[in-house]
mmCIF file with all atom_site columns, C-alpha atoms in Angstrom:
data_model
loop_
_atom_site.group_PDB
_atom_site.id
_atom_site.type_symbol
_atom_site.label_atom_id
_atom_site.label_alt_id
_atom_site.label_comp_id
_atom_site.label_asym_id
_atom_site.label_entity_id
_atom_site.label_seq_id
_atom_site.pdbx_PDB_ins_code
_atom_site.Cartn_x
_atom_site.Cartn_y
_atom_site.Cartn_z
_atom_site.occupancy
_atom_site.B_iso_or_equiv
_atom_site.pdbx_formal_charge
_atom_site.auth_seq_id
_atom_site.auth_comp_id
_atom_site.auth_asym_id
_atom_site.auth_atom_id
_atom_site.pdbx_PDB_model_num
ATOM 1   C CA . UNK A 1 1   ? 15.137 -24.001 12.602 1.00 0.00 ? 1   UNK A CA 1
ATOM 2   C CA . UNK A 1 2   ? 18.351 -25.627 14.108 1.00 0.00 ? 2   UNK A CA 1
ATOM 3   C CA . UNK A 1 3   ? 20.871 -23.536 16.030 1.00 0.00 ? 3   UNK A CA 1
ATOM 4   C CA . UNK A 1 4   ? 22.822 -23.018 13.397 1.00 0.00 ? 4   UNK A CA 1
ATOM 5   C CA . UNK A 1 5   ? 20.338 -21.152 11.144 1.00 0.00 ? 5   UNK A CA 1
ATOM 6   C CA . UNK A 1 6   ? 19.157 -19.445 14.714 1.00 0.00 ? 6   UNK A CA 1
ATOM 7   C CA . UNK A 1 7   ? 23.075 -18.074 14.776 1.00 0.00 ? 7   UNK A CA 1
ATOM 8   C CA . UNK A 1 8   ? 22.872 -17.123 10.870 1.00 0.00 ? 8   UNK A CA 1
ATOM 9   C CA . UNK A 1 9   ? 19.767 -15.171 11.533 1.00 0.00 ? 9   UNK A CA 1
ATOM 10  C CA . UNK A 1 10  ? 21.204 -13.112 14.394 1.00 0.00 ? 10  UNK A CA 1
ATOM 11  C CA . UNK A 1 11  ? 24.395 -12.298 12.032 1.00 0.00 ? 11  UNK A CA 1
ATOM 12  C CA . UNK A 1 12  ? 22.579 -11.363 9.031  1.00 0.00 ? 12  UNK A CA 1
ATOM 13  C CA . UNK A 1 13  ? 19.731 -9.548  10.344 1.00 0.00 ? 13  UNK A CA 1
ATOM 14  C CA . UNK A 1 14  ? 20.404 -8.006  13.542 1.00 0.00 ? 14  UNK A CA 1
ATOM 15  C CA . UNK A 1 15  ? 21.666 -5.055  12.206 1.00 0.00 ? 15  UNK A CA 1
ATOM 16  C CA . UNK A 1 16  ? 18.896 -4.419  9.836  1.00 0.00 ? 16  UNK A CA 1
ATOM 17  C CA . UNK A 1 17  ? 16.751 -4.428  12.611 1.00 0.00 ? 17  UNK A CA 1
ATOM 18  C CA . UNK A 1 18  ? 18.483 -2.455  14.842 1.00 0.00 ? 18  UNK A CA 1
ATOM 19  C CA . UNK A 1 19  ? 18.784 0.625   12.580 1.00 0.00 ? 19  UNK A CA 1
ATOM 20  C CA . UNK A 1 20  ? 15.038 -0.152  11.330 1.00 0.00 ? 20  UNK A CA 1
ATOM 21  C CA . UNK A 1 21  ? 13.938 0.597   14.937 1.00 0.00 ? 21  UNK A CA 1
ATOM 22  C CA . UNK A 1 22  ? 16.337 2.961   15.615 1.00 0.00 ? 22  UNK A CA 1
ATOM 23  C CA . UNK A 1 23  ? 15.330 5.094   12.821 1.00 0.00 ? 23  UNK A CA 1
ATOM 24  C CA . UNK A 1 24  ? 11.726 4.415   14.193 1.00 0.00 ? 24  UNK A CA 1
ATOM 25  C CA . UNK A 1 25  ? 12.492 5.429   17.761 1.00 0.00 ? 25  UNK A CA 1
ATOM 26  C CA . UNK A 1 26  ? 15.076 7.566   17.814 1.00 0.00 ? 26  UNK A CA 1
ATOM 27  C CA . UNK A 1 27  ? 16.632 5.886   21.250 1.00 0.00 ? 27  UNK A CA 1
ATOM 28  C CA . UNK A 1 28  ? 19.502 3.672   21.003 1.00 0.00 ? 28  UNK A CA 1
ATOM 29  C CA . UNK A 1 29  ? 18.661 1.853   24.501 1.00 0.00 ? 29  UNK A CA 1
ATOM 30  C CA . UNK A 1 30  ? 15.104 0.986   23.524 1.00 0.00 ? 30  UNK A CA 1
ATOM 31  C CA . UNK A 1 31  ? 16.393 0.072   20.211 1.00 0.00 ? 31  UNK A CA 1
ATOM 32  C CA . UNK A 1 32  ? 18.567 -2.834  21.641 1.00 0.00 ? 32  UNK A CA 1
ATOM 33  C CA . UNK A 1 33  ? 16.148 -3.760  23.657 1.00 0.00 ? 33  UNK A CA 1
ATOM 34  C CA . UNK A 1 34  ? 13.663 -4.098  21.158 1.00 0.00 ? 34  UNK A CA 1
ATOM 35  C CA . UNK A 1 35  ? 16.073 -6.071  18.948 1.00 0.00 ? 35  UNK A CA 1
ATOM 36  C CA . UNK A 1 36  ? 17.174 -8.434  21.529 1.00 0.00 ? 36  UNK A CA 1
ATOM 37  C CA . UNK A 1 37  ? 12.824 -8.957  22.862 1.00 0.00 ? 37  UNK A CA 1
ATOM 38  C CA . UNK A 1 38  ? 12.589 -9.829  19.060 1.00 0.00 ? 38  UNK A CA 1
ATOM 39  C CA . UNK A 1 39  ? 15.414 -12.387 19.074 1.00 0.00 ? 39  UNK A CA 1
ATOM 40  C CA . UNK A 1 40  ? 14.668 -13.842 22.384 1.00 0.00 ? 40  UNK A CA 1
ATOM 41  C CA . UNK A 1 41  ? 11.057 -14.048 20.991 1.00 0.00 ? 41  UNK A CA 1
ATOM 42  C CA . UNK A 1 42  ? 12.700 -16.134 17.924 1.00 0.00 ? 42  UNK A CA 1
ATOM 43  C CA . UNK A 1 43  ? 14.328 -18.249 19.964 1.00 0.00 ? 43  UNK A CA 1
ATOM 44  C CA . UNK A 1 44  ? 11.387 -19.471 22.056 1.00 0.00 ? 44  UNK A CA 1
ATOM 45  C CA . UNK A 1 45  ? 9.967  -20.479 18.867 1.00 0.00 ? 45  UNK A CA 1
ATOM 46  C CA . UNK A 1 46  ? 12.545 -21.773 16.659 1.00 0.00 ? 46  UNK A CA 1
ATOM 47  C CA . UNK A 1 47  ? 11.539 -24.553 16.526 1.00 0.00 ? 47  UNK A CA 1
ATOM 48  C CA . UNK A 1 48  ? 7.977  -23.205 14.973 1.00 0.00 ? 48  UNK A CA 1
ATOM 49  C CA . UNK A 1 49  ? 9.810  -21.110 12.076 1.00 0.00 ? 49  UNK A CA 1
ATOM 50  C CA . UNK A 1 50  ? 11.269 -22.025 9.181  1.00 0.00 ? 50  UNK A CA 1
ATOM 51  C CA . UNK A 1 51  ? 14.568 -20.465 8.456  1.00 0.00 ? 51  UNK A CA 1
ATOM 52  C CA . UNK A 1 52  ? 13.325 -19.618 4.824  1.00 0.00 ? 52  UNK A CA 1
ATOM 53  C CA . UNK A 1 53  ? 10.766 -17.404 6.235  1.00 0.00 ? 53  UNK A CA 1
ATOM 54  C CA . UNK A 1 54  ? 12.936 -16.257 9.215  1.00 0.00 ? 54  UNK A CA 1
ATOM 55  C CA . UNK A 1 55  ? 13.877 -12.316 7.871  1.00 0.00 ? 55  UNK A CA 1
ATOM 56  C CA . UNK A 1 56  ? 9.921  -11.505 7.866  1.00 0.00 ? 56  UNK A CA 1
ATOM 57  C CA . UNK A 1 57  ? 9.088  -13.177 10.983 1.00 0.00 ? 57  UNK A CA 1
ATOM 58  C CA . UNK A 1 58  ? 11.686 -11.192 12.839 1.00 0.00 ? 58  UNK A CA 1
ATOM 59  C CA . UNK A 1 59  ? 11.411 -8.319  11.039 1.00 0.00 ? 59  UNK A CA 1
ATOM 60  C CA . UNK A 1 60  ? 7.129  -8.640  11.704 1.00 0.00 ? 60  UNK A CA 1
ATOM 61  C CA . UNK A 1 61  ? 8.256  -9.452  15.199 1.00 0.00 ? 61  UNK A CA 1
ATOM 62  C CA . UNK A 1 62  ? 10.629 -6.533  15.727 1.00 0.00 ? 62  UNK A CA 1
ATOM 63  C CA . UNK A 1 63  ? 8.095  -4.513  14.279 1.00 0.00 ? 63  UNK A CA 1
ATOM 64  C CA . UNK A 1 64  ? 5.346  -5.322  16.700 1.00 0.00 ? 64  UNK A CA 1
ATOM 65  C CA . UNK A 1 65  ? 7.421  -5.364  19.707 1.00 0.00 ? 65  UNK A CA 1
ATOM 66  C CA . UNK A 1 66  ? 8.248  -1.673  18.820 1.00 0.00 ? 66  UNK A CA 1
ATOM 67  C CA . UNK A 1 67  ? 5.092  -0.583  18.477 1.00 0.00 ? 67  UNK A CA 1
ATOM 68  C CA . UNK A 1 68  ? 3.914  -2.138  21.530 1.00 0.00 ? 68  UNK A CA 1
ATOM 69  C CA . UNK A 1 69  ? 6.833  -0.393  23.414 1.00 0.00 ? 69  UNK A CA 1
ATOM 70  C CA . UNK A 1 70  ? 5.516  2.800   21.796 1.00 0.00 ? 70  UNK A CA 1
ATOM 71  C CA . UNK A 1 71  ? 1.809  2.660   22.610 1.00 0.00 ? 71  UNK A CA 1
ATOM 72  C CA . UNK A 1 72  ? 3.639  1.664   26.338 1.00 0.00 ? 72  UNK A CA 1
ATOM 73  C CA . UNK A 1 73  ? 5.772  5.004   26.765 1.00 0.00 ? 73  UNK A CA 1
ATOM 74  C CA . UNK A 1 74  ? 4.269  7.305   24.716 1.00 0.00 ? 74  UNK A CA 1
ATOM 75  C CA . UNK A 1 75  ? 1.095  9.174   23.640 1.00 0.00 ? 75  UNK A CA 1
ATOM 76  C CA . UNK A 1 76  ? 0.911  8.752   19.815 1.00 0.00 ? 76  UNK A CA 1
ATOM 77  C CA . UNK A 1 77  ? 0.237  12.259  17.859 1.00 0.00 ? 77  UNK A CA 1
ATOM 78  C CA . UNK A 1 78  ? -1.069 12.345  14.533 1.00 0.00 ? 78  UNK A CA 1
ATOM 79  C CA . UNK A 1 79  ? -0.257 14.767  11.777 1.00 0.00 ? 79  UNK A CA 1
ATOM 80  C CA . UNK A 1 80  ? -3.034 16.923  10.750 1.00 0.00 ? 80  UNK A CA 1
ATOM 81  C CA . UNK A 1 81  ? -3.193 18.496  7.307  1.00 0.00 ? 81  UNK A CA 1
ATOM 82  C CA . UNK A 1 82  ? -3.377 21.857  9.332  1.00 0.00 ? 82  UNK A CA 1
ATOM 83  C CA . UNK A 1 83  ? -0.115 21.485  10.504 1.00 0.00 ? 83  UNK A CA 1
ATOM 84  C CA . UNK A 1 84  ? 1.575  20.946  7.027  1.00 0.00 ? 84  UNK A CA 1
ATOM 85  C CA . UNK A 1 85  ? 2.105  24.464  6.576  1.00 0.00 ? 85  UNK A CA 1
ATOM 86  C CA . UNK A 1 86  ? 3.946  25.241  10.472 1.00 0.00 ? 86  UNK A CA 1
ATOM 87  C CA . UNK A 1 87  ? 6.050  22.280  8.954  1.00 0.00 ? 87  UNK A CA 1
ATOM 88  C CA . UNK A 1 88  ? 7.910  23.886  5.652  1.00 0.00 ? 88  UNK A CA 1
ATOM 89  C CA . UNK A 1 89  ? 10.948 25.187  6.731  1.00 0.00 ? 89  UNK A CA 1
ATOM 90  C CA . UNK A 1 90  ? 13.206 27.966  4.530  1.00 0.00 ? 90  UNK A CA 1
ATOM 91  C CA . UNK A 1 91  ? 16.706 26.615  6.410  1.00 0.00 ? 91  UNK A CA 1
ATOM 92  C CA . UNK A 1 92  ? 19.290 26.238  4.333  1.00 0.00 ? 92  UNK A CA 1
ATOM 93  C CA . UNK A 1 93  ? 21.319 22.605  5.379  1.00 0.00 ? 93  UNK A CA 1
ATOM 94  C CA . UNK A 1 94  ? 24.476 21.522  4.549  1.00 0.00 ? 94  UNK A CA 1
ATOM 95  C CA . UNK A 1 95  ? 23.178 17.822  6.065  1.00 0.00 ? 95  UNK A CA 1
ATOM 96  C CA . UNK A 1 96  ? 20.862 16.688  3.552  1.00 0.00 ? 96  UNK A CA 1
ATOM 97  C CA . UNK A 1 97  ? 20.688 13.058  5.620  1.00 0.00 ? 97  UNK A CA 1
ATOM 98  C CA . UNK A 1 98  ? 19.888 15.391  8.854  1.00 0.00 ? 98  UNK A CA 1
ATOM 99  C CA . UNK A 1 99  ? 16.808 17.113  6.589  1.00 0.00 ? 99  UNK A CA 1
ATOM 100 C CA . UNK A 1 100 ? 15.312 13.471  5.568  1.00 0.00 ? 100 UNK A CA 1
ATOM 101 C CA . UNK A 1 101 ? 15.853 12.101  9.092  1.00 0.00 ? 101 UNK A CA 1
ATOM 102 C CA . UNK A 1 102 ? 14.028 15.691  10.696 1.00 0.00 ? 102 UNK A CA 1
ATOM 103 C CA . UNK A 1 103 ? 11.046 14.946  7.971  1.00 0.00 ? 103 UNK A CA 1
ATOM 104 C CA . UNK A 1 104 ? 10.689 11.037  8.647  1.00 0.00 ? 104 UNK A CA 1
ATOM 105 C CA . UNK A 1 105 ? 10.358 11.901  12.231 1.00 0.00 ? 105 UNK A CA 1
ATOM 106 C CA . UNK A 1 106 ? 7.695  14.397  11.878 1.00 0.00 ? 106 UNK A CA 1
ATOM 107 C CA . UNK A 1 107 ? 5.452  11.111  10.081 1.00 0.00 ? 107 UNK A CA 1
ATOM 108 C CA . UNK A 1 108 ? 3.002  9.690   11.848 1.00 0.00 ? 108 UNK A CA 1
ATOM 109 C CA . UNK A 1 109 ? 4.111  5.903   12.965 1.00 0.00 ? 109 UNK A CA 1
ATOM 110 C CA . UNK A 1 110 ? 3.220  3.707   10.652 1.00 0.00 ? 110 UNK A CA 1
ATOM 111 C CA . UNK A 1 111 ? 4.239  6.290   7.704  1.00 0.00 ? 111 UNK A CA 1
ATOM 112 C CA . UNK A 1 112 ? 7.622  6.555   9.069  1.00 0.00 ? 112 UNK A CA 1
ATOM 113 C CA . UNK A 1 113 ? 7.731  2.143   9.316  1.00 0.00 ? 113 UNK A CA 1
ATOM 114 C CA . UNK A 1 114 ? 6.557  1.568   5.717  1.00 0.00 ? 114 UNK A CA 1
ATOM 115 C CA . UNK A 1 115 ? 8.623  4.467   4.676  1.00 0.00 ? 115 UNK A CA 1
ATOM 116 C CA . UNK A 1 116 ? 12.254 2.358   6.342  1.00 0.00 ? 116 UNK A CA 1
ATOM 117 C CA . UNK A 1 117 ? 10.838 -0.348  5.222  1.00 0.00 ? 117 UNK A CA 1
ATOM 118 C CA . UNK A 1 118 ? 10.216 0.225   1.355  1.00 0.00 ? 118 UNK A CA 1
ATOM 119 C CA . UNK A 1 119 ? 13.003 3.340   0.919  1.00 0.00 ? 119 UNK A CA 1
ATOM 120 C CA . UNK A 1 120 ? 16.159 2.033   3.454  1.00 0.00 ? 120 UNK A CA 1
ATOM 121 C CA . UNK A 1 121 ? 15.450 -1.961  3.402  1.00 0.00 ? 121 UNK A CA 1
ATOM 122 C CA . UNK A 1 122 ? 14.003 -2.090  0.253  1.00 0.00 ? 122 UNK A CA 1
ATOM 123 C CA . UNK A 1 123 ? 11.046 -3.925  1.041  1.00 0.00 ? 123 UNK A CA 1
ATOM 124 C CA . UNK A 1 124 ? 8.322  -5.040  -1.389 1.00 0.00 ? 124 UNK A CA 1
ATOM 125 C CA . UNK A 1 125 ? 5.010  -3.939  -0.938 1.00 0.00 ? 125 UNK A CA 1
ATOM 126 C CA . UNK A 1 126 ? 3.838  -7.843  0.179  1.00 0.00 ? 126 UNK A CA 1
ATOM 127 C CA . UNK A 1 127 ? 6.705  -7.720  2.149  1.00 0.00 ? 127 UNK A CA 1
ATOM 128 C CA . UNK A 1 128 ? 5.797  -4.552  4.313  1.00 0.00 ? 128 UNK A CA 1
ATOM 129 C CA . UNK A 1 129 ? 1.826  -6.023  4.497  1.00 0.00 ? 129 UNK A CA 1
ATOM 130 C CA . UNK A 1 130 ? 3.148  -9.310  5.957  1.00 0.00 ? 130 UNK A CA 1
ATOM 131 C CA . UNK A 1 131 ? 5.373  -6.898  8.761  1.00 0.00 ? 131 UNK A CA 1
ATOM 132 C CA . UNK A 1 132 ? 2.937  -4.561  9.201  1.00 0.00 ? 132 UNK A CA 1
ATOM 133 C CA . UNK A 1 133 ? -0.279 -6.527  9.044  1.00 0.00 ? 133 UNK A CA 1
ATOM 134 C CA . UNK A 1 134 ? -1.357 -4.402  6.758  1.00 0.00 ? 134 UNK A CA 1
ATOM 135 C CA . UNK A 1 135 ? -2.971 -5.374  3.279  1.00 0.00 ? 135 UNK A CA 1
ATOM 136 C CA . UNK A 1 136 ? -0.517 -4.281  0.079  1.00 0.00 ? 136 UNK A CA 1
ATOM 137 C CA . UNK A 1 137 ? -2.884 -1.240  -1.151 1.00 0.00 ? 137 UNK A CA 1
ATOM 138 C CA . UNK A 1 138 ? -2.881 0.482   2.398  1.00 0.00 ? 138 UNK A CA 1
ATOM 139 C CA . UNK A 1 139 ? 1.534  -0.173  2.335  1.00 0.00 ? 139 UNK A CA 1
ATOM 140 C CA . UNK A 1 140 ? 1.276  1.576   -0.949 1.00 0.00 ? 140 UNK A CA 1
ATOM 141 C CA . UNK A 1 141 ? -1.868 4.392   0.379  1.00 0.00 ? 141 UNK A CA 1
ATOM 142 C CA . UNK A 1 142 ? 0.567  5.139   3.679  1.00 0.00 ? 142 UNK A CA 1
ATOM 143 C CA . UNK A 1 143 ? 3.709  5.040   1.018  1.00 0.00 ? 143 UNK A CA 1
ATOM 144 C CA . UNK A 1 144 ? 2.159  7.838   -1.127 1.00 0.00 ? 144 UNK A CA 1
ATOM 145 C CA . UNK A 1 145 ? 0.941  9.875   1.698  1.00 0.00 ? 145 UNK A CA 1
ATOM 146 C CA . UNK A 1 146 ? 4.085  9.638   3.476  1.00 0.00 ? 146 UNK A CA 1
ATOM 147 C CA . UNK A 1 147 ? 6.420  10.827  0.350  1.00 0.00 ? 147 UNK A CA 1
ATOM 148 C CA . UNK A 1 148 ? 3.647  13.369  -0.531 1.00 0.00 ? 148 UNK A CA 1
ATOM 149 C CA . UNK A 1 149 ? 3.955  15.114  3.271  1.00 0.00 ? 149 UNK A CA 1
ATOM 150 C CA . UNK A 1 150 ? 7.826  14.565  2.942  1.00 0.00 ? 150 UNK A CA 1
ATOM 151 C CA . UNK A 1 151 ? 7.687  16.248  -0.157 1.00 0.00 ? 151 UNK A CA 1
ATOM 152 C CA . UNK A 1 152 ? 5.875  19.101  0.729  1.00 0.00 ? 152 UNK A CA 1
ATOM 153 C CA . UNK A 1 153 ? 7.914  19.711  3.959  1.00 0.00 ? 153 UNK A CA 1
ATOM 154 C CA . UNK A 1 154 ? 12.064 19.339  2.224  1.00 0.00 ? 154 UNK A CA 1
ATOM 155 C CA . UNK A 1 155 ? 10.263 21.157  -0.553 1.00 0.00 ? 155 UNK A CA 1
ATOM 156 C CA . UNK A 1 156 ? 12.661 21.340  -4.031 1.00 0.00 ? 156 UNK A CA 1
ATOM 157 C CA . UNK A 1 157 ? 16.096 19.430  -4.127 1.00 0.00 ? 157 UNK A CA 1
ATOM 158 C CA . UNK A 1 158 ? 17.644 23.468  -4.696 1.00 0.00 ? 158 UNK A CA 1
ATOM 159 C CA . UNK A 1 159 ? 16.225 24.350  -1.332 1.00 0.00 ? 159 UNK A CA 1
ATOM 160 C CA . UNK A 1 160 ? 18.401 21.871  0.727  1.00 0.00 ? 160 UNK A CA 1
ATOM 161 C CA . UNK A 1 161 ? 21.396 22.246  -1.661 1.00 0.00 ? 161 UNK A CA 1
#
């Protein structure tokens, strides 16, 4: 990759990025941070990557540095199919974006990644296993899950209308 492709990678997929692990970790600090790790990381190697194949490798790398910063500053919870029902809510929301963002959050990690990755950056399924490191029928297992516990926590469309 020369500079110039290095350059056209920062302006076409820094952004992406940013809200991708933003949406992911809810801090706008870390979020930089974790954008510009992943493009200092890309630059150390540019030489190794081919600018073709540059959006997965930063998006894999972003992806990887998060969740290394996460494991780092935080104990991870998981969400137990006890907990489903404290989780349905009967408020009536104006801010149907506020609702979706309240239910992401309440995923477990990798839910909420493959979730921003297939829904808001419209992802394939390959796509998200080559990120992730995960093989394509556990993207789409950790796809259905997530939707179904989304699902069952907005409840019907009438409820947040």
């Amino acid at each position: 990759m020369t500079v110039q492709e290095y350059n056209k990678c920062v302006d076409q997929f820094s952004d992406g990025v940013y809200r991708f692990i933003l949406h992911n970790i809810k801090d706008k600090e870390e979020a930089q941070d974790v954008v510009q790790d992943t493009f200092e990381k890309l630059w150390l190697t540019h030489t190794n990557v081919n600018f073709e194949k540059s959006k997965s490798y930063i998006f894999t790398t972003a992806y990887r540095t998060m969740v290394d910063k996460i494991r780092r500053g935080k104990k991870m919870t998981r969400m137990e199919d006890e907990h489903l029902e404290t989780m349905k809510t009967d408020h009536k929301f104006s801010d149907v974006k506020q609702i979706v963002r309240d239910a992401v959050s309440r995923l477990p990690e990798i839910q909420q990644s493959v979730i921003m990755l297939r829904d808001y950056e419209g992802y394939s399924y390959e796509e998200i296993g080559e990120i992730t490191g995960l093989n394509e029928s556990q993207v789409k297992v950790y796809i259905y899950r997530a939707r179904t516990t989304l699902k069952n926590y907005i409840g019907s469309v009438h409820n947040v209308l």
